[in-house]
Amino acid sequence: MSDALSSRRQHQLVLSGTGPRPESLDDFDVIIVEILSWLPVKSLLRFRCVCKAWRALISESYFIKKHLTRTEINPSFKLLVKEDLIFRSIEYQALLNCLSDDGTIPSRELDFPVMNLPPFEFKYIRIVGTCNGLICLLLEDELPSTTIMIWNPCTRDSQVLPQPPIIPQHLKFFGFGYDSTTDDYKVILGGWDSSSKFAVVFTLKTGSWRKLQSLTKYRVSGIGYLVNEALHWILHEPHERLTVYPSRILSLDLAEEKFHEIAFPYPPNLVDIHNLRARVGVFNNCLTLYIQTKYSRAGWEFKMWVMKEYGVKESWTEVVYIPSGILGEHYTCRTLISENGEVLISLDILGPLAIYNPKDNTFRILLDDNHVETYVETLVSPLIGSTIGASV
């Protein structure tokens, strides 16, 4: 094996928490690390108070990476629910329980660090993305500025990023994700004005913004969804009958920082594109495409496609079909939540959260208008220059 390949392999092992342990750990410490690495974050935060040695161990980057690997092996997803300026967390099991119970879903209000922000009023908070327990937020205010925050709701650590070199009125698309080749987290912002298209990237380790390649060919908007360490948006193209129409998926590889195109499962019908809508998302860690079409006055029908093998067009598989006339114009599947095939859906991006039953084509509202995303609880720190490691 070449020195370069050997070095890269060692780097991957260390990042995954499975590489050589720090020399400071003896055999007894290794046993403790092994046991603690399987515990939930809530317990580990309490155990930091046991003694200085445990506090140092749980804050060690090696341990946090190992714990993150355990989280990926046995994920326990939670729903992050935004209600205006309030964030709540819902346990996955609570959703399962509500299938047989018409009562309210228990939730826990999260300690959002508003008091640590600059002293001005925020009129809106947008969830840019979630990754490895970190939540990236875009905070909009009355001033001509764009405030980006990265927040770990479990450890309560947060970081407000420096102002990006972009005019807020021109901001059209954004995303957040992790690049394993550099062990770093990146925030992507982009947009266009009358004369140009542009994108910038912020890397947490450097604590600074820089420009990405030109976007001459592309015009996208909204949230980029993270799959396989790449962000994804729906790419719209101009057409003679309409301003634009959804044609394919645009991805941004966070390591290469280059854009690529991914084809739809089937070509859009250009004869009837005014009745075609498409969204991209994530379903069970797979790239997902939501396609809505309207062929009659009965309403919009819905198809959900999952790319089971990333980058392979032939692996697109239709997993959900909702006939026309069941729901409204805009809805997005979140996850299958029962063995009966019931689906958790959002009616529009900021609409109610509901459960759809494909057997009898019915749905039940669970939560009123909210923005909902999934996340996991980890010890990963959002602090600039320290992408991995809890604050002490």
PDB file of C-alpha atoms in Angstrom, residues 127-377:
ATOM      1  CA  ILE A 127     -33.836  25.853   9.252  1.00  0.00           C
ATOM      2  CA  VAL A 128     -31.021  25.613   6.685  1.00  0.00           C
ATOM      3  CA  GLY A 129     -30.150  22.001   7.480  1.00  0.00           C
ATOM      4  CA  THR A 130     -29.219  19.409  10.102  1.00  0.00           C
ATOM      5  CA  CYS A 131     -26.110  17.213  10.201  1.00  0.00           C
ATOM      6  CA  ASN A 132     -24.579  15.030  12.940  1.00  0.00           C
ATOM      7  CA  GLY A 133     -26.657  16.698  15.634  1.00  0.00           C
ATOM      8  CA  LEU A 134     -25.882  20.257  14.507  1.00  0.00           C
ATOM      9  CA  ILE A 135     -28.665  22.575  13.346  1.00  0.00           C
ATOM     10  CA  CYS A 136     -27.854  25.388  10.901  1.00  0.00           C
ATOM     11  CA  LEU A 137     -30.246  28.338  11.089  1.00  0.00           C
ATOM     12  CA  LEU A 138     -30.801  31.456   9.014  1.00  0.00           C
ATOM     13  CA  LEU A 139     -32.116  34.336  11.125  1.00  0.00           C
ATOM     14  CA  GLU A 140     -33.841  37.151   9.290  1.00  0.00           C
ATOM     15  CA  ASP A 141     -34.288  40.604  10.779  1.00  0.00           C
ATOM     16  CA  GLU A 142     -35.252  44.127   9.765  1.00  0.00           C
ATOM     17  CA  LEU A 143     -31.655  45.110   9.017  1.00  0.00           C
ATOM     18  CA  PRO A 144     -29.842  44.488   5.696  1.00  0.00           C
ATOM     19  CA  SER A 145     -27.842  41.561   7.087  1.00  0.00           C
ATOM     20  CA  THR A 146     -27.850  37.767   7.078  1.00  0.00           C
ATOM     21  CA  THR A 147     -27.262  36.011  10.414  1.00  0.00           C
ATOM     22  CA  ILE A 148     -26.249  32.337  10.330  1.00  0.00           C
ATOM     23  CA  MET A 149     -26.142  30.272  13.511  1.00  0.00           C
ATOM     24  CA  ILE A 150     -24.979  26.698  14.093  1.00  0.00           C
ATOM     25  CA  TRP A 151     -26.527  25.142  17.180  1.00  0.00           C
ATOM     26  CA  ASN A 152     -26.358  21.829  19.020  1.00  0.00           C
ATOM     27  CA  PRO A 153     -29.694  21.679  20.884  1.00  0.00           C
ATOM     28  CA  CYS A 154     -28.511  18.786  23.049  1.00  0.00           C
ATOM     29  CA  THR A 155     -25.286  20.307  24.413  1.00  0.00           C
ATOM     30  CA  ARG A 156     -26.772  23.853  24.067  1.00  0.00           C
ATOM     31  CA  ASP A 157     -23.588  25.072  22.382  1.00  0.00           C
ATOM     32  CA  SER A 158     -24.074  27.579  19.565  1.00  0.00           C
ATOM     33  CA  GLN A 159     -22.044  29.810  17.296  1.00  0.00           C
ATOM     34  CA  VAL A 160     -23.070  32.863  15.250  1.00  0.00           C
ATOM     35  CA  LEU A 161     -21.017  32.962  12.054  1.00  0.00           C
ATOM     36  CA  PRO A 162     -19.380  36.078  10.592  1.00  0.00           C
ATOM     37  CA  GLN A 163     -21.506  38.037   8.134  1.00  0.00           C
ATOM     38  CA  PRO A 164     -21.396  36.362   4.686  1.00  0.00           C
ATOM     39  CA  PRO A 165     -20.294  38.380   1.631  1.00  0.00           C
ATOM     40  CA  ILE A 166     -23.749  38.245   0.068  1.00  0.00           C
ATOM     41  CA  ILE A 167     -26.619  40.728  -0.157  1.00  0.00           C
ATOM     42  CA  PRO A 168     -29.612  39.283   1.755  1.00  0.00           C
ATOM     43  CA  GLN A 169     -32.089  40.268  -0.982  1.00  0.00           C
ATOM     44  CA  HIS A 170     -30.145  38.138  -3.476  1.00  0.00           C
ATOM     45  CA  LEU A 171     -29.981  35.023  -1.276  1.00  0.00           C
ATOM     46  CA  LYS A 172     -31.869  32.212  -3.023  1.00  0.00           C
ATOM     47  CA  PHE A 173     -30.456  28.854  -1.908  1.00  0.00           C
ATOM     48  CA  PHE A 174     -28.546  27.427   1.036  1.00  0.00           C
ATOM     49  CA  GLY A 175     -27.358  24.201   2.632  1.00  0.00           C
ATOM     50  CA  PHE A 176     -25.333  22.667   5.462  1.00  0.00           C
ATOM     51  CA  GLY A 177     -23.288  19.471   5.653  1.00  0.00           C
ATOM     52  CA  TYR A 178     -20.155  17.566   6.619  1.00  0.00           C
ATOM     53  CA  ASP A 179     -17.030  16.878   4.547  1.00  0.00           C
ATOM     54  CA  SER A 180     -15.221  13.797   5.875  1.00  0.00           C
ATOM     55  CA  THR A 181     -12.125  14.407   3.722  1.00  0.00           C
ATOM     56  CA  THR A 182     -11.322  17.505   5.793  1.00  0.00           C
ATOM     57  CA  ASP A 183     -13.304  16.598   8.931  1.00  0.00           C
ATOM     58  CA  ASP A 184     -15.113  19.919   8.601  1.00  0.00           C
ATOM     59  CA  TYR A 185     -18.629  21.337   8.434  1.00  0.00           C
ATOM     60  CA  LYS A 186     -19.645  23.669   5.617  1.00  0.00           C
ATOM     61  CA  VAL A 187     -22.412  26.218   5.090  1.00  0.00           C
ATOM     62  CA  ILE A 188     -23.394  27.034   1.498  1.00  0.00           C
ATOM     63  CA  LEU A 189     -25.188  30.246   0.484  1.00  0.00           C
ATOM     64  CA  GLY A 190     -25.979  31.292  -3.058  1.00  0.00           C
ATOM     65  CA  GLY A 191     -28.198  33.365  -5.262  1.00  0.00           C
ATOM     66  CA  TRP A 192     -28.351  35.681  -8.206  1.00  0.00           C
ATOM     67  CA  ASP A 193     -29.129  39.205  -9.266  1.00  0.00           C
ATOM     68  CA  SER A 194     -29.798  40.806 -12.645  1.00  0.00           C
ATOM     69  CA  SER A 195     -26.215  40.333 -13.834  1.00  0.00           C
ATOM     70  CA  SER A 196     -24.712  37.225 -12.222  1.00  0.00           C
ATOM     71  CA  LYS A 197     -25.116  34.051 -10.159  1.00  0.00           C
ATOM     72  CA  PHE A 198     -22.861  33.296  -7.200  1.00  0.00           C
ATOM     73  CA  ALA A 199     -22.258  30.994  -4.220  1.00  0.00           C
ATOM     74  CA  VAL A 200     -20.101  31.179  -1.085  1.00  0.00           C
ATOM     75  CA  VAL A 201     -18.973  28.553   1.412  1.00  0.00           C
ATOM     76  CA  PHE A 202     -18.142  28.847   5.112  1.00  0.00           C
ATOM     77  CA  THR A 203     -15.879  26.229   6.702  1.00  0.00           C
ATOM     78  CA  LEU A 204     -16.130  25.845  10.448  1.00  0.00           C
ATOM     79  CA  LYS A 205     -12.443  25.090  10.972  1.00  0.00           C
ATOM     80  CA  THR A 206     -11.188  28.213   9.188  1.00  0.00           C
ATOM     81  CA  GLY A 207     -14.012  30.423  10.432  1.00  0.00           C
ATOM     82  CA  SER A 208     -14.209  32.293   7.118  1.00  0.00           C
ATOM     83  CA  TRP A 209     -16.214  32.618   3.896  1.00  0.00           C
ATOM     84  CA  ARG A 210     -14.932  32.174   0.339  1.00  0.00           C
ATOM     85  CA  LYS A 211     -16.423  32.054  -3.158  1.00  0.00           C
ATOM     86  CA  LEU A 212     -17.353  28.883  -5.035  1.00  0.00           C
ATOM     87  CA  GLN A 213     -17.297  28.227  -8.765  1.00  0.00           C
ATOM     88  CA  SER A 214     -19.534  30.209 -11.127  1.00  0.00           C
ATOM     89  CA  LEU A 215     -23.177  29.185 -11.377  1.00  0.00           C
ATOM     90  CA  THR A 216     -23.643  30.345 -14.959  1.00  0.00           C
ATOM     91  CA  LYS A 217     -25.624  27.236 -15.970  1.00  0.00           C
ATOM     92  CA  TYR A 218     -27.729  26.768 -12.859  1.00  0.00           C
ATOM     93  CA  ARG A 219     -30.678  28.385 -11.160  1.00  0.00           C
ATOM     94  CA  VAL A 220     -31.877  26.746  -7.934  1.00  0.00           C
ATOM     95  CA  SER A 221     -33.627  27.890  -4.778  1.00  0.00           C
ATOM     96  CA  GLY A 222     -34.487  26.762  -1.269  1.00  0.00           C
ATOM     97  CA  ILE A 223     -32.891  24.260   1.089  1.00  0.00           C
ATOM     98  CA  GLY A 224     -30.245  21.804  -0.132  1.00  0.00           C
ATOM     99  CA  TYR A 225     -30.776  18.319   1.288  1.00  0.00           C
ATOM    100  CA  LEU A 226     -27.735  16.344   2.420  1.00  0.00           C
ATOM    101  CA  VAL A 227     -27.118  12.828   1.091  1.00  0.00           C
ATOM    102  CA  ASN A 228     -23.756  11.092   0.634  1.00  0.00           C
ATOM    103  CA  GLU A 229     -21.902  14.275   1.689  1.00  0.00           C
ATOM    104  CA  ALA A 230     -23.507  16.263  -1.116  1.00  0.00           C
ATOM    105  CA  LEU A 231     -26.271  18.882  -1.091  1.00  0.00           C
ATOM    106  CA  HIS A 232     -29.192  18.573  -3.511  1.00  0.00           C
ATOM    107  CA  TRP A 233     -31.688  20.989  -5.046  1.00  0.00           C
ATOM    108  CA  ILE A 234     -34.269  20.823  -7.833  1.00  0.00           C
ATOM    109  CA  LEU A 235     -32.868  22.428 -10.982  1.00  0.00           C
ATOM    110  CA  HIS A 236     -35.320  24.544 -12.958  1.00  0.00           C
ATOM    111  CA  GLU A 237     -34.911  25.346 -16.628  1.00  0.00           C
ATOM    112  CA  PRO A 238     -36.633  27.921 -18.860  1.00  0.00           C
ATOM    113  CA  HIS A 239     -39.324  26.795 -21.265  1.00  0.00           C
ATOM    114  CA  GLU A 240     -41.275  28.558 -23.985  1.00  0.00           C
ATOM    115  CA  ARG A 241     -44.623  27.985 -22.272  1.00  0.00           C
ATOM    116  CA  LEU A 242     -43.491  28.828 -18.753  1.00  0.00           C
ATOM    117  CA  THR A 243     -40.780  30.798 -17.028  1.00  0.00           C
ATOM    118  CA  VAL A 244     -39.134  27.663 -15.607  1.00  0.00           C
ATOM    119  CA  TYR A 245     -39.904  23.984 -15.006  1.00  0.00           C
ATOM    120  CA  PRO A 246     -38.288  21.263 -12.829  1.00  0.00           C
ATOM    121  CA  SER A 247     -35.949  19.257 -15.043  1.00  0.00           C
ATOM    122  CA  ARG A 248     -33.443  17.369 -12.861  1.00  0.00           C
ATOM    123  CA  ILE A 249     -31.529  17.424  -9.563  1.00  0.00           C
ATOM    124  CA  LEU A 250     -28.441  19.567  -8.961  1.00  0.00           C
ATOM    125  CA  SER A 251     -25.926  18.281  -6.417  1.00  0.00           C
ATOM    126  CA  LEU A 252     -22.951  19.966  -4.791  1.00  0.00           C
ATOM    127  CA  ASP A 253     -20.201  17.595  -3.644  1.00  0.00           C
ATOM    128  CA  LEU A 254     -18.893  19.115  -0.395  1.00  0.00           C
ATOM    129  CA  ALA A 255     -15.407  17.639  -0.834  1.00  0.00           C
ATOM    130  CA  GLU A 256     -14.892  18.645  -4.471  1.00  0.00           C
ATOM    131  CA  GLU A 257     -17.066  21.767  -4.128  1.00  0.00           C
ATOM    132  CA  LYS A 258     -18.279  21.124  -7.657  1.00  0.00           C
ATOM    133  CA  PHE A 259     -21.810  20.898  -9.042  1.00  0.00           C
ATOM    134  CA  HIS A 260     -23.184  17.773 -10.749  1.00  0.00           C
ATOM    135  CA  GLU A 261     -26.495  16.870 -12.362  1.00  0.00           C
ATOM    136  CA  ILE A 262     -28.699  13.878 -11.481  1.00  0.00           C
ATOM    137  CA  ALA A 263     -31.473  12.762 -13.830  1.00  0.00           C
ATOM    138  CA  PHE A 264     -35.082  12.240 -12.740  1.00  0.00           C
ATOM    139  CA  PRO A 265     -36.421   8.647 -12.788  1.00  0.00           C
ATOM    140  CA  TYR A 266     -38.160   9.596 -16.036  1.00  0.00           C
ATOM    141  CA  PRO A 267     -38.026  12.689 -18.287  1.00  0.00           C
ATOM    142  CA  PRO A 268     -40.545  15.453 -17.481  1.00  0.00           C
ATOM    143  CA  ASN A 269     -43.535  15.678 -19.833  1.00  0.00           C
ATOM    144  CA  LEU A 270     -42.919  19.017 -21.536  1.00  0.00           C
ATOM    145  CA  VAL A 271     -46.428  18.992 -23.036  1.00  0.00           C
ATOM    146  CA  ASP A 272     -48.001  19.382 -19.598  1.00  0.00           C
ATOM    147  CA  ILE A 273     -45.257  20.928 -17.464  1.00  0.00           C
ATOM    148  CA  HIS A 274     -47.543  23.590 -15.983  1.00  0.00           C
ATOM    149  CA  ASN A 275     -49.055  20.685 -14.003  1.00  0.00           C
ATOM    150  CA  LEU A 276     -45.702  19.350 -12.789  1.00  0.00           C
ATOM    151  CA  ARG A 277     -44.034  20.050  -9.442  1.00  0.00           C
ATOM    152  CA  ALA A 278     -40.949  18.466  -7.932  1.00  0.00           C
ATOM    153  CA  ARG A 279     -39.077  18.577  -4.639  1.00  0.00           C
ATOM    154  CA  VAL A 280     -35.986  16.833  -3.366  1.00  0.00           C
ATOM    155  CA  GLY A 281     -35.506  15.367   0.104  1.00  0.00           C
ATOM    156  CA  VAL A 282     -33.995  12.614   2.243  1.00  0.00           C
ATOM    157  CA  PHE A 283     -35.686   9.344   3.183  1.00  0.00           C
ATOM    158  CA  ASN A 284     -33.865   6.715   5.260  1.00  0.00           C
ATOM    159  CA  ASN A 285     -30.540   8.349   4.276  1.00  0.00           C
ATOM    160  CA  CYS A 286     -31.387   8.004   0.562  1.00  0.00           C
ATOM    161  CA  LEU A 287     -31.883  10.734  -2.026  1.00  0.00           C
ATOM    162  CA  THR A 288     -35.608  11.227  -2.509  1.00  0.00           C
ATOM    163  CA  LEU A 289     -37.682  12.897  -5.207  1.00  0.00           C
ATOM    164  CA  TYR A 290     -41.272  14.025  -4.676  1.00  0.00           C
ATOM    165  CA  ILE A 291     -43.186  14.506  -7.925  1.00  0.00           C
ATOM    166  CA  GLN A 292     -46.701  15.955  -8.112  1.00  0.00           C
ATOM    167  CA  THR A 293     -48.749  15.955 -11.294  1.00  0.00           C
ATOM    168  CA  LYS A 294     -52.259  17.147 -12.090  1.00  0.00           C
ATOM    169  CA  TYR A 295     -54.130  15.438 -14.903  1.00  0.00           C
ATOM    170  CA  SER A 296     -57.732  16.318 -14.022  1.00  0.00           C
ATOM    171  CA  ARG A 297     -59.921  18.473 -11.828  1.00  0.00           C
ATOM    172  CA  ALA A 298     -59.680  15.801  -9.139  1.00  0.00           C
ATOM    173  CA  GLY A 299     -56.453  17.375  -7.956  1.00  0.00           C
ATOM    174  CA  TRP A 300     -52.781  16.513  -7.688  1.00  0.00           C
ATOM    175  CA  GLU A 301     -51.417  12.999  -7.494  1.00  0.00           C
ATOM    176  CA  PHE A 302     -48.190  12.335  -5.634  1.00  0.00           C
ATOM    177  CA  LYS A 303     -45.286   9.949  -6.257  1.00  0.00           C
ATOM    178  CA  MET A 304     -42.276   9.485  -4.040  1.00  0.00           C
ATOM    179  CA  TRP A 305     -39.120   8.036  -5.592  1.00  0.00           C
ATOM    180  CA  VAL A 306     -36.054   6.841  -3.655  1.00  0.00           C
ATOM    181  CA  MET A 307     -32.574   6.402  -5.172  1.00  0.00           C
ATOM    182  CA  LYS A 308     -31.552   3.243  -3.320  1.00  0.00           C
ATOM    183  CA  GLU A 309     -27.984   3.289  -4.703  1.00  0.00           C
ATOM    184  CA  TYR A 310     -26.643   6.809  -4.792  1.00  0.00           C
ATOM    185  CA  GLY A 311     -25.662   8.017  -8.247  1.00  0.00           C
ATOM    186  CA  VAL A 312     -27.228   5.048 -10.071  1.00  0.00           C
ATOM    187  CA  LYS A 313     -30.239   6.169 -12.121  1.00  0.00           C
ATOM    188  CA  GLU A 314     -31.529   2.606 -12.451  1.00  0.00           C
ATOM    189  CA  SER A 315     -31.910   2.387  -8.665  1.00  0.00           C
ATOM    190  CA  TRP A 316     -34.736   4.959  -8.574  1.00  0.00           C
ATOM    191  CA  THR A 317     -37.692   3.146  -6.964  1.00  0.00           C
ATOM    192  CA  GLU A 318     -41.246   4.385  -6.461  1.00  0.00           C
ATOM    193  CA  VAL A 319     -42.149   3.788  -2.804  1.00  0.00           C
ATOM    194  CA  VAL A 320     -45.216   5.947  -2.170  1.00  0.00           C
ATOM    195  CA  TYR A 321     -48.177   6.804  -4.386  1.00  0.00           C
ATOM    196  CA  ILE A 322     -51.038   9.041  -3.250  1.00  0.00           C
ATOM    197  CA  PRO A 323     -53.868   9.389  -5.772  1.00  0.00           C
ATOM    198  CA  SER A 324     -55.375  12.745  -6.663  1.00  0.00           C
ATOM    199  CA  GLY A 325     -58.022  14.303  -4.455  1.00  0.00           C
ATOM    200  CA  ILE A 326     -56.639  13.017  -1.132  1.00  0.00           C
ATOM    201  CA  LEU A 327     -54.507  15.931   0.052  1.00  0.00           C
ATOM    202  CA  GLY A 328     -53.775  19.511  -0.947  1.00  0.00           C
ATOM    203  CA  GLU A 329     -51.397  20.832  -3.559  1.00  0.00           C
ATOM    204  CA  HIS A 330     -48.145  20.681  -1.572  1.00  0.00           C
ATOM    205  CA  TYR A 331     -46.957  17.884   0.669  1.00  0.00           C
ATOM    206  CA  THR A 332     -43.722  16.102   1.444  1.00  0.00           C
ATOM    207  CA  CYS A 333     -43.189  12.639   2.944  1.00  0.00           C
ATOM    208  CA  ARG A 334     -40.929  12.552   5.980  1.00  0.00           C
ATOM    209  CA  THR A 335     -40.617   8.880   6.916  1.00  0.00           C
ATOM    210  CA  LEU A 336     -42.479   5.582   7.122  1.00  0.00           C
ATOM    211  CA  ILE A 337     -43.447   5.219  10.757  1.00  0.00           C
ATOM    212  CA  SER A 338     -45.273   1.888  11.019  1.00  0.00           C
ATOM    213  CA  GLU A 339     -45.247  -1.661   9.706  1.00  0.00           C
ATOM    214  CA  ASN A 340     -48.615  -0.944   8.095  1.00  0.00           C
ATOM    215  CA  GLY A 341     -46.964   1.461   5.682  1.00  0.00           C
ATOM    216  CA  GLU A 342     -48.336   4.625   7.262  1.00  0.00           C
ATOM    217  CA  VAL A 343     -46.382   7.696   6.233  1.00  0.00           C
ATOM    218  CA  LEU A 344     -45.481  10.842   8.113  1.00  0.00           C
ATOM    219  CA  ILE A 345     -46.046  13.806   5.805  1.00  0.00           C
ATOM    220  CA  SER A 346     -45.798  17.583   5.881  1.00  0.00           C
ATOM    221  CA  LEU A 347     -48.569  19.475   4.124  1.00  0.00           C
ATOM    222  CA  ASP A 348     -46.398  22.113   2.448  1.00  0.00           C
ATOM    223  CA  ILE A 349     -43.000  23.181   3.865  1.00  0.00           C
ATOM    224  CA  LEU A 350     -44.523  25.102   6.769  1.00  0.00           C
ATOM    225  CA  GLY A 351     -47.834  23.260   6.833  1.00  0.00           C
ATOM    226  CA  PRO A 352     -49.386  20.789   9.282  1.00  0.00           C
ATOM    227  CA  LEU A 353     -47.751  17.468  10.092  1.00  0.00           C
ATOM    228  CA  ALA A 354     -49.977  14.485   9.357  1.00  0.00           C
ATOM    229  CA  ILE A 355     -50.050  10.692   9.105  1.00  0.00           C
ATOM    230  CA  TYR A 356     -51.245   9.214   5.803  1.00  0.00           C
ATOM    231  CA  ASN A 357     -52.691   5.704   5.678  1.00  0.00           C
ATOM    232  CA  PRO A 358     -52.286   4.231   2.157  1.00  0.00           C
ATOM    233  CA  LYS A 359     -54.691   1.354   2.822  1.00  0.00           C
ATOM    234  CA  ASP A 360     -57.794   3.521   3.105  1.00  0.00           C
ATOM    235  CA  ASN A 361     -56.366   6.761   1.621  1.00  0.00           C
ATOM    236  CA  THR A 362     -56.969   8.812   4.758  1.00  0.00           C
ATOM    237  CA  PHE A 363     -54.811  11.164   6.787  1.00  0.00           C
ATOM    238  CA  ARG A 364     -54.859  12.617  10.281  1.00  0.00           C
ATOM    239  CA  ILE A 365     -53.386  15.958  11.350  1.00  0.00           C
ATOM    240  CA  LEU A 366     -50.859  15.632  14.196  1.00  0.00           C
ATOM    241  CA  LEU A 367     -49.465  19.154  14.495  1.00  0.00           C
ATOM    242  CA  ASP A 368     -50.563  22.529  13.172  1.00  0.00           C
ATOM    243  CA  ASP A 369     -48.464  24.723  10.880  1.00  0.00           C
ATOM    244  CA  ASN A 370     -44.788  24.089  11.637  1.00  0.00           C
ATOM    245  CA  HIS A 371     -41.408  23.608  10.007  1.00  0.00           C
ATOM    246  CA  VAL A 372     -40.246  20.064  10.774  1.00  0.00           C
ATOM    247  CA  GLU A 373     -36.852  18.424  10.221  1.00  0.00           C
ATOM    248  CA  THR A 374     -35.214  15.297  11.636  1.00  0.00           C
ATOM    249  CA  TYR A 375     -32.038  15.290  13.747  1.00  0.00           C
ATOM    250  CA  VAL A 376     -30.005  13.107  16.101  1.00  0.00           C
ATOM    251  CA  GLU A 377     -28.475  13.916  19.471  1.00  0.00           C
TER     252      GLU A 377
END
